[in-house]
Coordinates of C-alpha atoms in Angstrom, one line a residue:
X843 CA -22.1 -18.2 159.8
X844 CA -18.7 -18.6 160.7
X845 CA -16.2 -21.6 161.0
X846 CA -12.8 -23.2 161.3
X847 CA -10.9 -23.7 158.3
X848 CA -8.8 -27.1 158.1
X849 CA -8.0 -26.7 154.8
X850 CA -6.1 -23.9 154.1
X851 CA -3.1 -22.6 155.5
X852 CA -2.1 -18.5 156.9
X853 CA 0.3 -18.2 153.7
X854 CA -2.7 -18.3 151.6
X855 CA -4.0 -14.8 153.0
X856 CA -0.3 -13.3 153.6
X857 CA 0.9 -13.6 149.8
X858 CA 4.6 -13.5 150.3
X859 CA 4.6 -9.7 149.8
X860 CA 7.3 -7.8 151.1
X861 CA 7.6 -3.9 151.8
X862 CA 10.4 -1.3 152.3
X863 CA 12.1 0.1 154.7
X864 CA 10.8 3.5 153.7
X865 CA 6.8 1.9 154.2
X866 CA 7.5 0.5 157.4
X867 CA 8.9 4.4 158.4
X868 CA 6.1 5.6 157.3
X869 CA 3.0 3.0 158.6
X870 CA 4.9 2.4 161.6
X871 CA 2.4 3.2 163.9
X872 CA -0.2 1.2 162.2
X873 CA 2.1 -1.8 161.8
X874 CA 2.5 -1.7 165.2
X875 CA -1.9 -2.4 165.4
X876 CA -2.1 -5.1 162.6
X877 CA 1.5 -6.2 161.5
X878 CA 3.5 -6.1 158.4
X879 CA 1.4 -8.9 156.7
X880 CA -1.7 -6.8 156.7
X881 CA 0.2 -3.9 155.3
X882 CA 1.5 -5.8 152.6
X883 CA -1.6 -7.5 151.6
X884 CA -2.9 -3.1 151.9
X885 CA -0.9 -2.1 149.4
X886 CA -1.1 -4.8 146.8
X887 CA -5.2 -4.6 147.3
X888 CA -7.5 -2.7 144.9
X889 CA -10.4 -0.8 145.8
X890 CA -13.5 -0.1 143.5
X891 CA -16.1 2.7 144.5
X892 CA -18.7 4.2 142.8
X893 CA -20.9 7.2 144.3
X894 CA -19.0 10.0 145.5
X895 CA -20.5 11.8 149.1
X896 CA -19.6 13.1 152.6
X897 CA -19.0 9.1 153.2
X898 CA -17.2 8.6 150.4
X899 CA -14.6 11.0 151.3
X900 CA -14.2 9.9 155.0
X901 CA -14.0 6.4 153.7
X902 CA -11.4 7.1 150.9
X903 CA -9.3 9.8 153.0
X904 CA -8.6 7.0 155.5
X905 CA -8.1 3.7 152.8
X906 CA -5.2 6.3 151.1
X907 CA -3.4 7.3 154.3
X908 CA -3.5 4.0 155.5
X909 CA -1.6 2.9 152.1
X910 CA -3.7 1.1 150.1
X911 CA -2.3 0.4 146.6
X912 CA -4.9 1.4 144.6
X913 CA -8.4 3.1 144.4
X914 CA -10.7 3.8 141.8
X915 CA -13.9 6.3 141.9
X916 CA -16.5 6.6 139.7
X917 CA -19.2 9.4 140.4
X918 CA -19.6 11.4 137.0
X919 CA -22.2 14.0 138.7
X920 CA -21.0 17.4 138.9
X921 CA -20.6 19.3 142.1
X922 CA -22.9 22.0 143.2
X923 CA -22.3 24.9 145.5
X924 CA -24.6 22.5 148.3
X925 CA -21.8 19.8 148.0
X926 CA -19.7 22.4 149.5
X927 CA -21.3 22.4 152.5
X928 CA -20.8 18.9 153.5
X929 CA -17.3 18.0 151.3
X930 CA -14.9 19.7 152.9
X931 CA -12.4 18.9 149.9
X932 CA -14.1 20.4 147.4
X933 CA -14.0 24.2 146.9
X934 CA -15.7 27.0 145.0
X935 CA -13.2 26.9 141.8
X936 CA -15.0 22.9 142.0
X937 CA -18.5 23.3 141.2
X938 CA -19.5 22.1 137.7
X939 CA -17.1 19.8 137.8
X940 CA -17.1 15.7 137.8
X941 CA -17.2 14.8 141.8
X942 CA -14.9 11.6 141.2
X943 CA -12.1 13.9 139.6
X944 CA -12.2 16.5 142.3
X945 CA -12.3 13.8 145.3
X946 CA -9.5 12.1 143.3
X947 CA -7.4 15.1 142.9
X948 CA -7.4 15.9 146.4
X949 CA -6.8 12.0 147.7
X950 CA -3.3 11.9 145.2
X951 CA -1.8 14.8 147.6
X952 CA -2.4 12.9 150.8
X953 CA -0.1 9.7 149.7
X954 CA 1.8 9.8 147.0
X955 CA 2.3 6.4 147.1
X956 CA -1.0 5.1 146.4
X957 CA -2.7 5.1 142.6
X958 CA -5.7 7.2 143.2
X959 CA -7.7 7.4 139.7
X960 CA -10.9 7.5 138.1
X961 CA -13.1 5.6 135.8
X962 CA -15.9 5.4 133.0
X963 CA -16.1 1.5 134.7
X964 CA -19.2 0.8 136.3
X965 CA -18.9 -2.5 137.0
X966 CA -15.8 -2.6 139.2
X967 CA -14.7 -6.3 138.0
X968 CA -11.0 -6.7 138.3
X969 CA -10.6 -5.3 141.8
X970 CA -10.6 -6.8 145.4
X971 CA -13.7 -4.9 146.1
X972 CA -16.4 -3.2 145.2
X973 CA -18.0 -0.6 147.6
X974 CA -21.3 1.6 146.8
X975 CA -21.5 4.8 148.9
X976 CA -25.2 6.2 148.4
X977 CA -26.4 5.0 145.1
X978 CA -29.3 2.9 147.1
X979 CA -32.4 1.4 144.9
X980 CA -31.4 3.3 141.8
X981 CA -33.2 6.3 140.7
X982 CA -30.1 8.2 139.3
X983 CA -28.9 7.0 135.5
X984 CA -25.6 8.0 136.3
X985 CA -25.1 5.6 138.7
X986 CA -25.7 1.5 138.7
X987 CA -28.1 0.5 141.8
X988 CA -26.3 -1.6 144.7
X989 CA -28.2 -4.8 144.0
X990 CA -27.4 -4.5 140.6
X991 CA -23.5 -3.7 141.1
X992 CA -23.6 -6.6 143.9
X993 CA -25.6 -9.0 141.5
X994 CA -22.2 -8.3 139.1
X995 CA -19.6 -8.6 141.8
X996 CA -21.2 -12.2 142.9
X997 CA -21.2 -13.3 139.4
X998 CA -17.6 -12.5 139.2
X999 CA -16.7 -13.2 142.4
X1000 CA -15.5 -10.1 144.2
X1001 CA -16.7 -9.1 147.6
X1002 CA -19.3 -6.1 147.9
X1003 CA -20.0 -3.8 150.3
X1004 CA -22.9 -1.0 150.2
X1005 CA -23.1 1.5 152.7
X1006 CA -25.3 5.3 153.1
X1007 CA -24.9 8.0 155.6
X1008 CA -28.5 10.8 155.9
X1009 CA -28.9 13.1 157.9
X1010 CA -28.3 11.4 161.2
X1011 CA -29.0 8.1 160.2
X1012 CA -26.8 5.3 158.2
X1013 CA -26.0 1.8 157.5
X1014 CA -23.3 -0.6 156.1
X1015 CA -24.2 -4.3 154.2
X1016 CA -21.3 -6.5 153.5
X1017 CA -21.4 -9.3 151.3
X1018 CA -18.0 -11.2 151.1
X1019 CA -19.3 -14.1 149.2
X1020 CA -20.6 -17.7 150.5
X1021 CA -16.9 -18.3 151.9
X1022 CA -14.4 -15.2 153.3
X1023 CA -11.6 -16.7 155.1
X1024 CA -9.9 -14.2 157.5
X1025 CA -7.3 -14.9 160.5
X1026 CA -8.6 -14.2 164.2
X1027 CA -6.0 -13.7 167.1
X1028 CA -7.5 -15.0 170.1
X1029 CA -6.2 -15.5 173.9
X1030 CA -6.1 -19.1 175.0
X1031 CA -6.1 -18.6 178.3
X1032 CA -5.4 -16.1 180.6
X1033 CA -1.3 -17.0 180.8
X1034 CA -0.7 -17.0 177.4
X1035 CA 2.2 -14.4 176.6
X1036 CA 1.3 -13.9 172.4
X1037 CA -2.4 -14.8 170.9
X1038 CA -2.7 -17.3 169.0
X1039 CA -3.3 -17.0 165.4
X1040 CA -6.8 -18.3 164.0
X1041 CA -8.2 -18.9 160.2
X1042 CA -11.9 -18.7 160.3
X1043 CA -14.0 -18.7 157.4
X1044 CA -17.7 -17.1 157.0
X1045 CA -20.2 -16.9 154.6
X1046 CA -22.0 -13.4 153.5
X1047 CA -25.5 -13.4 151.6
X1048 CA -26.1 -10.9 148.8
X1049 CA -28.0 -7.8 149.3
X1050 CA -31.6 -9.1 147.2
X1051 CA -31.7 -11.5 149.6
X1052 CA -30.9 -10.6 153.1
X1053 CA -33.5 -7.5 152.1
X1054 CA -35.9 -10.5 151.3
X1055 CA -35.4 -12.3 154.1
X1056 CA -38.0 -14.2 155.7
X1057 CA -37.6 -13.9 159.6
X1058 CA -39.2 -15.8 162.8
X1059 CA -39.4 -12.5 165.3
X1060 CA -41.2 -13.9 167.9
X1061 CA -41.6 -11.7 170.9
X1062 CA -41.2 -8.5 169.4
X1063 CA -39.8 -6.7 172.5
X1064 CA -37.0 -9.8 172.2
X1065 CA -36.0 -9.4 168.6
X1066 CA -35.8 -5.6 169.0
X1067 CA -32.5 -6.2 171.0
X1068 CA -30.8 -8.5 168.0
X1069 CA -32.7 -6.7 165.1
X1070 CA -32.5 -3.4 165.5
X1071 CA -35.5 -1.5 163.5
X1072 CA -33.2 1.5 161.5
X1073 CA -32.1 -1.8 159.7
X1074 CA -35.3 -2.5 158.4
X1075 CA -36.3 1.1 157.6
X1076 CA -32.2 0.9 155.5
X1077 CA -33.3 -1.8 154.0
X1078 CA -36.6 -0.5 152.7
X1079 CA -34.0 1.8 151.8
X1080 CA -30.7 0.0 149.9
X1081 CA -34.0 -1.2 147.6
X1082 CA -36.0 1.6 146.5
X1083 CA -35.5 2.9 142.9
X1084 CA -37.8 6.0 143.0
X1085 CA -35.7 7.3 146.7
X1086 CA -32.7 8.4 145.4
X1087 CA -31.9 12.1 145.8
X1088 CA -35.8 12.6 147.0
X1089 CA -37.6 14.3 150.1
X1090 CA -39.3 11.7 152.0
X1091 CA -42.3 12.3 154.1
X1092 CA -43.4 10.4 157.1
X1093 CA -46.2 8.6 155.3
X1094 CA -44.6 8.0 151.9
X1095 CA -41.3 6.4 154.0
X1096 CA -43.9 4.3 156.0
X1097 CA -45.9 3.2 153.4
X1098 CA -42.0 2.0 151.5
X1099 CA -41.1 0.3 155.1
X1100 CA -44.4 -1.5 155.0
X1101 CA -44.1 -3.1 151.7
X1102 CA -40.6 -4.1 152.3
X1103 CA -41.4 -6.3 155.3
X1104 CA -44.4 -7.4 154.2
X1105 CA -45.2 -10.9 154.0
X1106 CA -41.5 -11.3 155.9
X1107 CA -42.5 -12.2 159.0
X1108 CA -42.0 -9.3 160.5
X1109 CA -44.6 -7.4 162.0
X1110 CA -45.5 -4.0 161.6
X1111 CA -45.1 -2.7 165.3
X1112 CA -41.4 -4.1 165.3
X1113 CA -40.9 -0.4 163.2
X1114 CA -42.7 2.2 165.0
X1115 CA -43.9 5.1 163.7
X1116 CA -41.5 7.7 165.4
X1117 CA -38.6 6.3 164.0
X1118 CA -39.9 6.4 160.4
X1119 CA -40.8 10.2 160.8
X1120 CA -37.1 10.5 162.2
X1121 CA -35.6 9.0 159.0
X1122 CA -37.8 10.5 156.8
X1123 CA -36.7 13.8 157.9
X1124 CA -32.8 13.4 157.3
X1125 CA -33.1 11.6 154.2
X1126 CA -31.5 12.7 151.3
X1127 CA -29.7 14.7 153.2
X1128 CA -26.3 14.8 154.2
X1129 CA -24.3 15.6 158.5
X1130 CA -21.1 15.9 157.8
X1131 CA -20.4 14.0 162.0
X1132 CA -22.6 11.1 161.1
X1133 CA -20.9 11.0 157.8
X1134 CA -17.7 10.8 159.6
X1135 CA -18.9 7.7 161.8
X1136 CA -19.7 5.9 159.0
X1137 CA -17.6 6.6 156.7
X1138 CA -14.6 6.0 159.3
X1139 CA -16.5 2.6 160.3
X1140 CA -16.7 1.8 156.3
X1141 CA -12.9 2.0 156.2
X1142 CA -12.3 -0.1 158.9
X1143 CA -14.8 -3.0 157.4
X1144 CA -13.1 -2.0 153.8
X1145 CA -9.4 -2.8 155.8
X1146 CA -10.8 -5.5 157.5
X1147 CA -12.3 -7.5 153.8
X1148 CA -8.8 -6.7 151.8
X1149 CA -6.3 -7.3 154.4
X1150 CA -7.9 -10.7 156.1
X1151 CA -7.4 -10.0 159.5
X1152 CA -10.8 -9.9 161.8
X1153 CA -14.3 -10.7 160.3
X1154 CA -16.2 -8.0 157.8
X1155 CA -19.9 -7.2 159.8
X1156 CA -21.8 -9.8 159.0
X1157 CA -24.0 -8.6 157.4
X1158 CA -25.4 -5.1 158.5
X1159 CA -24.0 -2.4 160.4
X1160 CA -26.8 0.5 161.5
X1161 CA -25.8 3.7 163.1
X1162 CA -28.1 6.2 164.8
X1163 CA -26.4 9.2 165.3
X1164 CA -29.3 10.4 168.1
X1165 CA -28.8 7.7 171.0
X1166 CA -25.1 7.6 169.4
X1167 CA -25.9 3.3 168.9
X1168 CA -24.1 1.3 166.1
X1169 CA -25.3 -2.4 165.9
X1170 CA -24.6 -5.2 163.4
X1171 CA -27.1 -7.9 163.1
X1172 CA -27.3 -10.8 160.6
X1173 CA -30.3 -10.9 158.3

């Protein structure tokens, strides 16, 4: 849901930040895309991420070079000689040690002048957002499940974002709490020389319950073309404890899918078969190209939720890296 804000004024989002002559040399070219407010509301924002993958490092590559103040990584699993086929930061000398500290090493070269930095923290209060790259359901005691971490952020208030990239599949979930304002530019008009300058406002729903959802599909062939099925199948997904880091086969992912919609509304045929066996077979596994997609597209939401300028995806984003579709829906 989104709506006009008459209450609140653009200073509110811009902070009264300033930067230097030397950061506007530097982000000049970016500047030039989303102006100086948005760069200086980047660099006094704080980033949270726990769960450190192929995603994870496209995400985090492009939140530091785009000047970010500060980001913090929590993954204490050690890297193995398979992560070095689909990290391209990490090298041989790496394996055995903690995946946050070796992503976090490498990040600290790229732009000096953000805080890059680890941490035993896994509840990620105290920053302007939380994102969970691949921790799903649960499954792995190393790391806190989305719903759980989003459960925390809502009760504290900071925006969440969950997001996964398998094999040629992946998916994004925002939730930016019951009211995210952000500032729109729109054309009124085809003479006008500058756009005019919009604050909107639109409320997010927290992972448990968009997953929960009850829905009136209708004609399936209809719904299909607003709800695209990979979101269903990554929802199924984003809530299964006993998926994480596990081969999948075609029946065992169909018989998860099925329970998940169950009793939702949503009838079985809106997920066909085919595309389950699809999914099944690239999960728990990583493409380094569909990584990339998402993990660029996770940056942009991530730039999008801390800077205030154009709406988060509201609420999923799924990509589909074989008919090369990425679709946001609302559930």
């Amino acid at each position: 849901m989104v709506s006009r804000v008459t209450d609140a004024s653009e200073s509110k989002l811009s902070g009264g930040h300033e930067i230097s002559k030397d950061e506007v040399a530097l982000y000049d070219r970016q500047i030039r895309l989303w102006g100086v407010e948005s760069q200086a509301r980047l660099r006094k924002a704080s980033v949270y991420v726990v769960g450190v993958t192929a995603t994870t490092l496209e995400m985090a590559k492009n939140l530091v070079l785009s000047g970010i103040g500060r980001i913090a990584l929590h993954d204490p699993r050690e890297v193995t000689a398979e992560d070095l086929e689909t990290q391209y930061y990490f090298g041989a000398d790496d394996v055995g040690r903690p995946r946050d500290a070796v992503l976090a090493d490498r990040l600290a070269v790229l732009n000096p002048l953000v805080d890059v930095h680890i941490t035993d923290d896994t509840v990620g209060v105290g920053y302007d957002l939380v994102v969970a790259v691949g921790t799903g359901g649960g499954g792995d005691a190393r790391l806190p499940a989305s719903r759980a971490v989003n459960a925390r952020c809502r009760d504290a208030g900071v925006p969440f974002i969950a997001a996964d990239a398998f094999g040629l599949f992946g998916y994004i979930f925002a939730d930016c709490l019951d009211s995210h304002q952000y500032v729109e530019e729109q054309t009124d008009g085809a003479a006008a020389d500058e756009p005019v300058r919009r604050l909107l406002r639109a409320s997010y729903k927290p992972l448990d319950i968009s997953c929960a959802a009850a829905m009136d599909i209708g004609n399936v062939k209809r719904a299909v073309r607003k709800y695209p099925p990979l979101v269903f199948i990554c929802q199924a997904l984003a809530s299964c404890a006993d998926c994480h880091g596990k081969q999948l086969s075609e029946d065992e992912l169909c018989s998860i899918v099925r329970r998940s919609i169950q009793g939702r509304g949503i009838p079985d045929s809106m997920v066909d078969q085919a595309l389950i066996g699809r999914v099944a077979a690239s999960w728990a596994t990583e493409y380094v190209p569909c990584a990339a997609v998402v993990g660029g597209t996770l940056a942009q939401e991530v730039l999008k939720v801390v800077t205030g300028k154009d709406m988060p995806v509201n609420n999923w984003f799924a990509y589909d890296a074989l008919s090369g579709d990425g679709i946001q829906c609302c559930i």
